[in-house]
Coordinates of C-alpha atoms in Angstrom, one line a residue:
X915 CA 51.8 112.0 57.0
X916 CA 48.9 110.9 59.5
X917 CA 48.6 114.8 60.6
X918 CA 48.3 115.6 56.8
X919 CA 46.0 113.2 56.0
X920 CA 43.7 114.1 59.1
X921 CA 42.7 117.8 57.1
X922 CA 41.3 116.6 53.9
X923 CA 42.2 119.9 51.9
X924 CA 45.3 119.7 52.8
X925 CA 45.9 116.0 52.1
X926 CA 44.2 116.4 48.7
X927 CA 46.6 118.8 47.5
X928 CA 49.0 116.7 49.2
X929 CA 47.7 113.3 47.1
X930 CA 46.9 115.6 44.0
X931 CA 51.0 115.8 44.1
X932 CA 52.7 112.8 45.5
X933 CA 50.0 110.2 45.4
X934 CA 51.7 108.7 41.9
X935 CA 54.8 108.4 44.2
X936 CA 52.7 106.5 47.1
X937 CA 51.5 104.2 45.4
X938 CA 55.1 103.7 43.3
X939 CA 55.7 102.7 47.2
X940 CA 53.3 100.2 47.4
X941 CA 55.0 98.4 44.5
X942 CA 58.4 98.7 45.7
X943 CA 58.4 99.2 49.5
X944 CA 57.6 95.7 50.6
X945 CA 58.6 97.0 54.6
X946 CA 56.5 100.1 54.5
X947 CA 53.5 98.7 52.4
X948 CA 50.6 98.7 55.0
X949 CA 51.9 102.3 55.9
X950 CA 52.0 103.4 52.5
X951 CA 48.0 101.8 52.2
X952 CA 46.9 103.6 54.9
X953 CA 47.8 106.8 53.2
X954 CA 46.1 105.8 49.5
X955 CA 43.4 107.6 48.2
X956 CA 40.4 106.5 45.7
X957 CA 36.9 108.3 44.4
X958 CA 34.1 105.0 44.8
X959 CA 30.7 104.3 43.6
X960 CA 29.9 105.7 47.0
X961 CA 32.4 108.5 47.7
X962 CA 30.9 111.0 45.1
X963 CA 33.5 113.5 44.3
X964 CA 35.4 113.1 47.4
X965 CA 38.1 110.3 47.6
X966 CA 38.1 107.6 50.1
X967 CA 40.6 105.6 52.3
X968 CA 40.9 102.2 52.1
X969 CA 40.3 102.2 56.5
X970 CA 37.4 104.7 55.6
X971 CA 35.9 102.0 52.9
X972 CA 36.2 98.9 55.4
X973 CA 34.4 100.7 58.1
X974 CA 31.6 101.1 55.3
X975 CA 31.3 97.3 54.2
X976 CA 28.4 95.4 54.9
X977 CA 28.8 92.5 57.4
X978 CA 28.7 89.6 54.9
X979 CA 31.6 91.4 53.1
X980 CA 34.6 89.4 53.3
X981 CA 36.7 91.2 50.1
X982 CA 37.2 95.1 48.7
X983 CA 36.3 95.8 45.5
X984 CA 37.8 97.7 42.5
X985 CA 37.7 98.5 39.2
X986 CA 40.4 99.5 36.8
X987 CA 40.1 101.9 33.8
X988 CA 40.7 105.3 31.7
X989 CA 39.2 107.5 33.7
X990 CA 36.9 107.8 36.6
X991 CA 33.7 108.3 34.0
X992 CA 35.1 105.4 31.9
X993 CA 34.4 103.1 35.1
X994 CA 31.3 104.4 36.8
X995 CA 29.3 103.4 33.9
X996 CA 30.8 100.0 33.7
X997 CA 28.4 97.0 32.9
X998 CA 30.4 95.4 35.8
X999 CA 29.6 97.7 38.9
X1000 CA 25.9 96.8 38.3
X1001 CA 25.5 93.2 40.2
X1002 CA 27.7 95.1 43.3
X1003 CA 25.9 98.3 43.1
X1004 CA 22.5 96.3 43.8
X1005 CA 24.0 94.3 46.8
X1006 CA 24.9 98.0 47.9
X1007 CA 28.7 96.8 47.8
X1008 CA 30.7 99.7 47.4
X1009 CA 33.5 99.7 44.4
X1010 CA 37.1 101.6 44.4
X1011 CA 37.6 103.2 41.4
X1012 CA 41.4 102.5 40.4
X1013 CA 42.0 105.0 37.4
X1014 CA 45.4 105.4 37.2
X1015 CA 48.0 103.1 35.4
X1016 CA 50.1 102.5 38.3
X1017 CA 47.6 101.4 40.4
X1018 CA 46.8 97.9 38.8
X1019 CA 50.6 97.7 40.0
X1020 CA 50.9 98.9 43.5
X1021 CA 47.1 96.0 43.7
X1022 CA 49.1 93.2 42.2
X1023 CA 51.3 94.3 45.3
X1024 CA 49.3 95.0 47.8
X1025 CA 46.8 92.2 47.5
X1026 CA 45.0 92.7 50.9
X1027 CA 44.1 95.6 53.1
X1028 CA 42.8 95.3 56.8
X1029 CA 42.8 91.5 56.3
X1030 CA 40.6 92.0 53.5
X1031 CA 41.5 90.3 50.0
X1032 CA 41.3 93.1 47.1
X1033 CA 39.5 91.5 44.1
X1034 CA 39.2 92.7 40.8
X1035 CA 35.3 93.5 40.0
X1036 CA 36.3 92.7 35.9
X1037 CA 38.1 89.3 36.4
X1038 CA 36.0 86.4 35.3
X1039 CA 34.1 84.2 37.8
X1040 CA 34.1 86.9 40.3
X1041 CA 32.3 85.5 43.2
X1042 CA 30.2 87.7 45.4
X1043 CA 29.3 86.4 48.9
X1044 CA 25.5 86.7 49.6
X1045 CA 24.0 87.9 52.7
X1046 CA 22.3 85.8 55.2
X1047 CA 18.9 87.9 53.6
X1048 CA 19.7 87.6 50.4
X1049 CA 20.0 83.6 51.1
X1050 CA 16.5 83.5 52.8
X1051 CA 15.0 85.1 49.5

């Protein structure tokens, strides 16, 4: 799977087809769970039309970031206009977009990646850390 996942075409036809089942995985596969992340695949408010890793979004958070962030919905439109991305997309914080139904599972599973909690950008009270700048201001 790491070969695959090296060549991005191939691994995207690869995802298109079995990324359901991967992430079905998550859920069930206690054992093989932070195998099964690495593999996971997710368009972000920063990815464009390309999908990210969750390894690929860590190496991308700002220093003051201690948590990943996601958003569930419809579809991939139905979440990048979301009310809720705006506070995050000012801090520059990037923001998974979790659009299929099996993924709020395979989260509730997963819970942490790299370390890193996975919060909800939707839930109430979210907290966002502030940066050392943003506490001078």
């Amino acid at each position: 799977f790491a070969e695959i996942a090296e060549n991005k075409d191939d691994y995207a036809k690869f995802y298109e087809a079995f990324g359901k089942n991967l992430k079905l995985g998550i859920h069930e596969d206690s054992q093989n769970r932070a195998k099964l992340a690495d593999l996971l695949r997710y368009n972000s408010t920063k990815s464009g039309e390309e999908q990210t890793s969750l390894k690929d979004y860590v190496t991308r958070m700002k220093e003051s970031q201690k948590d990943i962030y996601y958003i569930t919905g419809e579809s991939k439109k139905a979440v990048e206009n979301s009310p809720f991305l705006e506070v995050l997309k000012k801090k520059g914080i990037e923001v998974l977009f979790m659009v299929d139904p099996i993924d709020e599972y395979a989260v509730q599973q997963l819970k942490e990646y790299d370390g890193k909690k996975l919060v909800c950008c939707t839930k109430e009270g979210l907290k966002i850390e502030e940066s050392e700048d943003e506490k001078r201001e």
